[in-house]
Amino acid sequence: MSQSSIPLCNIRYCHRPPASWILAGFSLLEKDGLLKLGKVTCYDKFLADGLYQHNNIIEVSVDNKLIVFDYENGYQSFLSSELFDNQMDNVTALFKSNCNPQKYIGLRNQGKIHPFVAGTFTATCPDNPYDKIFADNYGFSRDGIVKFMYSVKHHKEYIRINDYRNTENLNHFDSYNLLFWTRLNEEVVTVQDIKNSYPFLDDEGAEKLSVECSAMLRDINLKRIEICSALKKEYGDRLIGGIADGDYARRNCPELITTDERITTRSRYLETMHSNIIGVISSGHQYCIGARFGELISSGKAIISDPFRYVLPGDFSEGKNYLSFASSDELCEKAEFLLSNPSTVNEMETVNSQYYHNFFEPRKCVLNALKTALPEYEIFNK
């Protein structure tokens, strides 16, 4: 049965950067007259209340339907498919970033899961509810009150710096440099760390996950060091970036730590992102799509990445939207190919800018999800 009215959306969300992108989408759609925001609540007890297996959730209630946006990196928290299936019984549709459809094969709620993509960095717009609920994000301690007052004082500047449109860009150039900027993480994930995050795990389960997470972080760090070393050796000054400063980097690869002034502040970084660069990214936590992906897509840039392990919505594919590599030698081959063929780079820039406007932009990524979850609302298809 079709609905000619405007849906009222009541939202609960966990206050983490990816939520800012999605809530910006809801705010923009409200300004467009496509929906109305009701109660928007900051909520961090999705896991504790047994509703989901982690807290990286946005829950949207419309009429008697429940729409969920899951922005967890990969599947570290996917510890029981049976529990997940039970939790999905009352959900109308779940939109999963870094989605692997193979995880849901055989589940009775398999058809409710949809690939999703959104920015992982803080990005906002005027009147974004993510920024309004300051009091919920700070405690009543002296430190919390000081931070709250500072945030209020600098709110306009915060909005200006983090406006999602700051990353939007599409410029073509005749020659290019490479951008690779990443950080390294401490590799030891203790059993207590795991128990703090997943209190329902027994000792054996926590020990197993501790070993797996530590090995994963070690592998990711080694790959990032290998990538940076190869690019720095091969391209020298044509490489912008390097490894961010940190204790782990100081101990293991101090020669790769970057002091590049072109990326030291947000404003300088955005200037660089809008310049003649090809972005190189590597898998993040849980082998999720690299964190710089969103900014590169928003800026309409060509991308070189290790193989994507997760599915994106829409027609996003290797060879068209990005080139992949499995080794440092192959990375340098792909980089050399693009650096030597600016017309190919220009083509990739165009298709990635189109992908941004069709699937990634805050308004669009939320609208696409609502069209899927609420097909009865005619207003989404006008």
Coordinates of C-alpha atoms in Angstrom, one line a residue:
M1 CA 0.0 0.0 0.0
S2 CA 1.5 3.3 -1.0
Q3 CA 2.0 6.2 1.3
S4 CA 1.6 9.8 0.1
S5 CA 2.6 11.4 3.4
I6 CA 6.0 12.3 4.8
P7 CA 7.6 9.7 7.1
L8 CA 8.4 10.7 10.7
C9 CA 11.8 9.3 11.7
N10 CA 12.7 8.7 15.3
I11 CA 16.4 7.9 15.7
R12 CA 18.7 6.4 18.3
Y13 CA 22.4 6.4 17.5
C14 CA 25.9 5.9 19.0
H15 CA 27.9 9.1 18.9
R16 CA 30.9 8.1 16.7
P17 CA 32.2 9.8 13.5
P18 CA 30.4 7.6 10.9
A19 CA 27.1 8.6 12.5
S20 CA 27.7 12.2 11.6
W21 CA 27.6 11.4 7.9
I22 CA 24.4 9.4 8.1
L23 CA 22.6 11.9 10.4
A24 CA 23.7 14.7 8.0
G25 CA 21.9 12.8 5.3
F26 CA 18.7 12.7 7.4
S27 CA 19.0 16.4 8.2
L28 CA 19.5 17.3 4.5
L29 CA 16.5 15.2 3.5
E30 CA 14.3 16.9 6.1
K31 CA 15.3 20.3 4.5
D32 CA 14.3 18.9 1.2
G33 CA 10.9 18.1 2.6
L34 CA 11.3 14.3 2.1
L35 CA 11.0 13.3 5.8
K36 CA 10.5 14.8 9.2
L37 CA 12.9 14.1 12.1
G38 CA 11.2 13.3 15.4
K39 CA 13.1 12.4 18.5
V40 CA 16.8 11.9 18.0
T41 CA 18.6 10.3 20.9
C42 CA 22.2 9.6 21.6
Y43 CA 22.3 6.0 22.9
D44 CA 25.3 3.7 23.7
K45 CA 23.6 0.7 25.2
F46 CA 22.8 -1.3 22.0
L47 CA 25.3 -4.0 23.1
A48 CA 24.5 -3.9 26.8
D49 CA 20.8 -4.2 26.2
G50 CA 21.3 -7.2 23.9
L51 CA 19.8 -5.5 20.8
Y52 CA 22.9 -5.9 18.6
Q53 CA 26.4 -7.4 19.0
H54 CA 28.1 -4.0 19.1
N55 CA 27.3 -0.3 19.5
N56 CA 28.2 1.1 16.1
I57 CA 24.5 1.4 15.2
I58 CA 21.9 3.9 14.1
E59 CA 18.4 2.8 14.6
V60 CA 15.5 4.5 12.7
S61 CA 11.9 3.9 13.6
V62 CA 9.3 4.8 11.0
D63 CA 5.7 3.8 11.6
N64 CA 6.0 0.2 12.8
K65 CA 9.2 -0.5 10.9
L66 CA 12.8 -0.5 12.3
I67 CA 15.7 0.4 9.9
V68 CA 19.2 -0.1 11.1
F69 CA 22.5 1.3 9.8
D70 CA 25.5 -0.8 11.0
Y71 CA 28.8 1.0 10.5
E72 CA 31.0 -1.5 12.3
N73 CA 34.3 -2.2 10.5
G74 CA 34.0 -5.7 9.2
Y75 CA 32.8 -8.6 11.5
Q76 CA 34.8 -8.6 14.7
S77 CA 31.5 -8.5 16.6
F78 CA 29.8 -11.1 14.4
L79 CA 30.4 -13.8 17.0
S80 CA 27.2 -15.7 16.7
S81 CA 25.2 -16.0 13.5
E82 CA 22.3 -17.5 15.5
L83 CA 22.2 -14.5 17.8
F84 CA 22.5 -12.1 14.9
D85 CA 19.6 -13.8 13.2
N86 CA 17.4 -13.6 16.3
Q87 CA 18.3 -9.9 16.7
M88 CA 17.2 -9.3 13.1
D89 CA 13.7 -10.7 13.6
N90 CA 12.3 -7.3 14.6
V91 CA 14.4 -5.4 12.0
T92 CA 12.8 -4.4 8.7
A93 CA 16.2 -3.7 6.9
L94 CA 19.8 -3.5 7.9
F95 CA 22.3 -1.5 5.9
K96 CA 25.8 -2.7 6.5
S97 CA 29.0 -0.9 5.7
N98 CA 31.9 -3.2 4.8
C99 CA 29.4 -5.8 3.9
N100 CA 30.2 -9.5 3.2
P101 CA 26.9 -11.1 1.9
Q102 CA 28.5 -14.6 2.4
K103 CA 28.2 -14.1 6.2
Y104 CA 24.4 -14.2 5.9
I105 CA 23.9 -17.3 3.7
G106 CA 21.4 -19.7 5.2
L107 CA 20.0 -17.2 7.8
R108 CA 16.2 -16.7 7.8
N109 CA 16.8 -12.9 7.8
Q110 CA 19.4 -13.0 5.0
G111 CA 17.1 -10.9 2.7
K112 CA 17.1 -8.0 5.1
I113 CA 20.8 -7.2 4.8
H114 CA 22.0 -4.7 2.2
P115 CA 25.5 -3.3 1.4
F116 CA 25.9 0.3 2.5
V117 CA 28.6 3.0 2.2
A118 CA 29.1 6.2 4.2
G119 CA 32.0 8.4 5.3
T120 CA 34.0 7.2 8.3
F121 CA 35.3 10.7 9.1
T122 CA 33.5 13.5 11.0
A123 CA 31.4 15.3 8.4
T124 CA 28.4 17.5 9.1
C125 CA 26.0 20.2 7.8
P126 CA 24.1 23.0 9.5
D127 CA 21.4 21.7 11.9
N128 CA 22.9 18.1 11.9
P129 CA 21.4 16.5 15.1
Y130 CA 24.7 14.7 15.6
D131 CA 26.2 18.1 16.7
K132 CA 23.2 19.3 18.7
I133 CA 23.2 16.8 21.5
F134 CA 26.3 18.0 23.2
A135 CA 25.1 17.3 26.7
D136 CA 24.7 13.6 26.0
N137 CA 28.3 13.3 24.9
Y138 CA 30.0 14.8 27.9
G139 CA 29.8 13.8 31.5
F140 CA 28.9 16.1 34.4
S141 CA 32.5 16.0 35.7
R142 CA 34.6 19.1 35.7
D143 CA 36.5 17.9 32.6
G144 CA 33.2 17.1 30.8
I145 CA 31.8 20.5 31.5
V146 CA 34.9 22.3 30.3
K147 CA 34.8 20.3 27.0
F148 CA 31.1 21.0 26.6
M149 CA 31.7 24.8 27.0
Y150 CA 34.6 24.7 24.6
S151 CA 32.5 22.8 22.0
V152 CA 29.6 25.4 22.3
K153 CA 32.1 28.3 21.9
H154 CA 33.7 26.8 18.8
H155 CA 30.6 25.3 17.3
K156 CA 30.4 27.5 14.2
E157 CA 34.0 26.9 13.5
Y158 CA 33.5 23.1 14.0
I159 CA 30.7 23.2 11.4
R160 CA 32.7 25.2 8.9
I161 CA 35.8 22.9 9.2
N162 CA 33.8 19.6 9.1
D163 CA 31.1 20.6 6.5
Y164 CA 30.8 17.5 4.3
R165 CA 31.0 19.7 1.2
N166 CA 34.6 20.6 1.9
T167 CA 35.7 17.3 0.4
E168 CA 33.7 17.6 -2.8
N169 CA 35.7 18.4 -5.8
L170 CA 36.4 17.3 -9.4
N171 CA 39.4 18.7 -11.2
H172 CA 41.5 17.1 -13.9
F173 CA 45.2 17.5 -14.3
D174 CA 47.9 16.7 -16.8
S175 CA 50.4 15.2 -14.3
Y176 CA 50.0 13.6 -10.9
N177 CA 51.6 12.8 -7.5
L178 CA 50.8 10.0 -5.1
L179 CA 49.1 10.4 -1.7
F180 CA 49.6 7.7 0.9
W181 CA 49.0 8.8 4.5
T182 CA 48.2 6.2 7.2
R183 CA 48.8 5.4 10.9
L184 CA 50.0 2.2 12.7
N185 CA 48.3 0.7 15.7
E186 CA 49.6 -1.1 18.7
E187 CA 49.4 -4.8 18.0
V188 CA 48.6 -6.3 21.4
V189 CA 44.9 -6.8 22.1
T190 CA 44.7 -8.3 25.6
V191 CA 42.1 -10.7 26.8
Q192 CA 40.9 -8.0 29.2
D193 CA 40.5 -5.6 26.2
I194 CA 38.2 -8.2 24.6
K195 CA 36.2 -8.9 27.7
N196 CA 35.6 -5.2 28.2
S197 CA 34.2 -5.0 24.7
Y198 CA 32.4 -8.3 24.7
P199 CA 31.5 -9.2 28.3
F200 CA 29.3 -12.1 27.2
L201 CA 32.4 -14.1 26.0
D202 CA 33.9 -16.8 28.1
D203 CA 37.7 -17.1 28.8
E204 CA 38.3 -19.4 25.9
G205 CA 36.4 -17.2 23.4
A206 CA 38.1 -14.0 24.7
E207 CA 41.5 -15.6 24.4
K208 CA 40.8 -16.8 20.8
L209 CA 39.6 -13.3 19.7
S210 CA 42.5 -11.7 21.4
V211 CA 45.0 -13.8 19.4
E212 CA 43.1 -13.1 16.1
C213 CA 42.9 -9.4 16.6
S214 CA 46.5 -9.0 17.5
A215 CA 47.6 -11.0 14.5
M216 CA 45.3 -8.9 12.3
L217 CA 46.7 -5.6 13.5
R218 CA 50.3 -7.0 13.1
D219 CA 49.5 -7.9 9.5
I220 CA 47.9 -4.6 8.7
N221 CA 50.9 -2.7 10.2
L222 CA 53.4 -4.7 8.2
K223 CA 51.5 -4.1 5.0
R224 CA 51.3 -0.4 5.6
I225 CA 55.1 -0.2 6.3
E226 CA 55.8 -2.2 3.1
I227 CA 53.6 0.0 1.0
C228 CA 55.1 3.2 2.4
S229 CA 58.7 1.9 2.0
A230 CA 58.1 0.9 -1.6
L231 CA 56.5 4.2 -2.6
K232 CA 59.1 6.3 -0.8
K233 CA 61.9 4.4 -2.5
E234 CA 60.4 4.4 -5.9
Y235 CA 58.8 7.9 -6.1
G236 CA 60.6 10.0 -3.5
D237 CA 59.3 13.6 -3.6
R238 CA 56.3 12.5 -5.8
L239 CA 54.9 10.8 -2.7
I240 CA 52.9 13.0 -0.4
G241 CA 52.4 11.7 3.2
G242 CA 53.9 8.7 4.9
I243 CA 53.3 7.2 8.3
A244 CA 51.7 9.3 11.0
D245 CA 53.7 9.9 14.2
G246 CA 53.1 7.6 17.1
D247 CA 54.8 5.3 19.6
Y248 CA 54.6 2.2 17.4
A249 CA 55.9 4.1 14.3
R250 CA 58.8 5.5 16.4
R251 CA 59.8 2.0 17.5
N252 CA 59.5 0.3 14.2
C253 CA 59.8 2.7 11.2
P254 CA 61.0 6.2 12.4
E255 CA 62.4 6.8 8.9
L256 CA 58.8 6.7 7.4
I257 CA 57.2 9.1 9.8
T258 CA 55.9 12.1 7.9
T259 CA 56.4 15.8 8.6
D260 CA 54.9 16.8 5.3
E261 CA 53.3 20.2 5.7
R262 CA 50.8 19.5 3.0
I263 CA 48.8 17.3 5.3
T264 CA 49.6 18.6 8.8
T265 CA 46.3 20.5 9.3
R266 CA 42.7 19.7 8.1
S267 CA 42.7 22.8 5.8
R268 CA 46.1 21.9 4.2
Y269 CA 45.0 18.3 3.8
L270 CA 41.9 19.3 2.0
E271 CA 43.9 21.6 -0.3
T272 CA 46.2 18.6 -1.1
M273 CA 43.1 16.4 -1.6
H274 CA 41.9 18.8 -4.2
S275 CA 45.2 18.9 -6.0
N276 CA 46.8 16.6 -8.6
I277 CA 47.0 13.4 -6.5
I278 CA 46.2 9.8 -7.0
G279 CA 45.2 8.2 -3.7
V280 CA 46.8 5.0 -2.4
I281 CA 44.9 3.3 0.4
S282 CA 45.3 0.1 2.4
S283 CA 42.9 -2.0 4.4
G284 CA 41.9 -0.8 7.8
H285 CA 40.8 -2.5 11.0
Q286 CA 39.1 -5.9 10.2
Y287 CA 40.5 -5.4 6.7
C288 CA 37.8 -2.8 6.1
I289 CA 38.0 -0.5 3.1
G290 CA 40.8 2.1 3.7
A291 CA 39.8 5.1 5.9
R292 CA 40.8 7.6 3.2
F293 CA 38.4 6.0 0.7
G294 CA 35.6 8.4 1.5
E295 CA 37.6 11.5 1.1
L296 CA 39.1 10.3 -2.2
I297 CA 35.6 9.4 -3.6
S298 CA 34.2 12.8 -2.4
S299 CA 37.1 14.6 -4.1
G300 CA 36.7 12.6 -7.3
K301 CA 40.1 11.0 -7.2
A302 CA 41.7 7.9 -8.8
I303 CA 42.4 5.2 -6.3
I304 CA 44.9 2.4 -5.9
S305 CA 44.1 -0.1 -3.1
D306 CA 44.8 -3.6 -1.9
P307 CA 41.8 -5.8 -2.9
F308 CA 38.5 -4.9 -1.5
R309 CA 37.1 -7.7 0.8
Y310 CA 33.7 -6.2 1.1
V311 CA 30.8 -5.3 -1.2
L312 CA 29.8 -1.7 -2.0
P313 CA 26.3 -0.7 -3.2
G314 CA 26.0 0.3 -6.9
D315 CA 28.3 -0.5 -9.8
F316 CA 31.7 0.0 -8.1
S317 CA 34.4 -2.3 -9.6
E318 CA 38.1 -2.9 -9.9
G319 CA 39.6 -1.6 -13.1
K320 CA 36.9 1.1 -13.4
N321 CA 36.8 2.8 -10.0
Y322 CA 40.1 1.7 -8.7
L323 CA 43.1 -0.4 -9.4
S324 CA 44.2 -3.2 -7.0
F325 CA 47.5 -4.6 -5.9
A326 CA 48.6 -7.7 -4.0
S327 CA 52.3 -6.9 -3.5
S328 CA 54.5 -3.8 -3.4
D329 CA 55.9 -4.6 -6.8
E330 CA 52.3 -4.7 -8.3
L331 CA 51.5 -1.5 -6.4
C332 CA 54.4 0.3 -8.1
E333 CA 53.4 -1.1 -11.5
K334 CA 49.8 0.2 -11.1
A335 CA 51.1 3.5 -9.8
E336 CA 53.5 3.9 -12.8
F337 CA 50.7 3.0 -15.2
L338 CA 48.4 5.8 -13.8
L339 CA 51.2 8.3 -13.5
S340 CA 52.1 7.7 -17.1
N341 CA 48.5 7.8 -18.4
P342 CA 46.8 11.0 -17.1
S343 CA 43.8 10.5 -19.4
T344 CA 43.1 7.2 -17.6
V345 CA 43.3 9.0 -14.3
N346 CA 40.9 11.6 -15.6
E347 CA 38.4 8.9 -16.6
M348 CA 38.6 7.3 -13.1
E349 CA 38.2 10.7 -11.5
T350 CA 34.9 11.2 -13.4
V351 CA 33.4 7.9 -12.6
N352 CA 34.3 8.2 -8.9
S353 CA 32.8 11.6 -8.8
Q354 CA 29.6 10.2 -10.3
Y355 CA 29.7 7.3 -7.7
Y356 CA 29.9 9.9 -4.9
H357 CA 26.9 11.8 -6.2
N358 CA 24.8 8.7 -6.8
F359 CA 25.7 6.6 -3.8
F360 CA 28.0 8.2 -1.2
E361 CA 26.9 11.8 -0.7
P362 CA 25.1 12.0 2.7
R363 CA 21.7 12.8 1.3
K364 CA 22.0 10.2 -1.4
C365 CA 23.2 7.3 0.7
V366 CA 20.4 7.7 3.2
L367 CA 17.8 8.3 0.5
N368 CA 18.8 5.1 -1.3
A369 CA 18.5 3.1 1.9
L370 CA 15.0 4.6 2.7
K371 CA 13.8 3.7 -0.9
T372 CA 14.8 0.1 -0.2
A373 CA 13.4 -0.1 3.3
L374 CA 10.2 2.0 2.7
P375 CA 9.1 1.4 -0.8
E376 CA 5.6 2.3 0.1
Y377 CA 6.5 6.0 0.5
E378 CA 6.0 7.6 -2.9
I379 CA 7.8 10.8 -1.9
F380 CA 11.2 9.0 -2.1
N381 CA 10.7 8.2 -5.8
K382 CA 9.6 11.6 -7.0

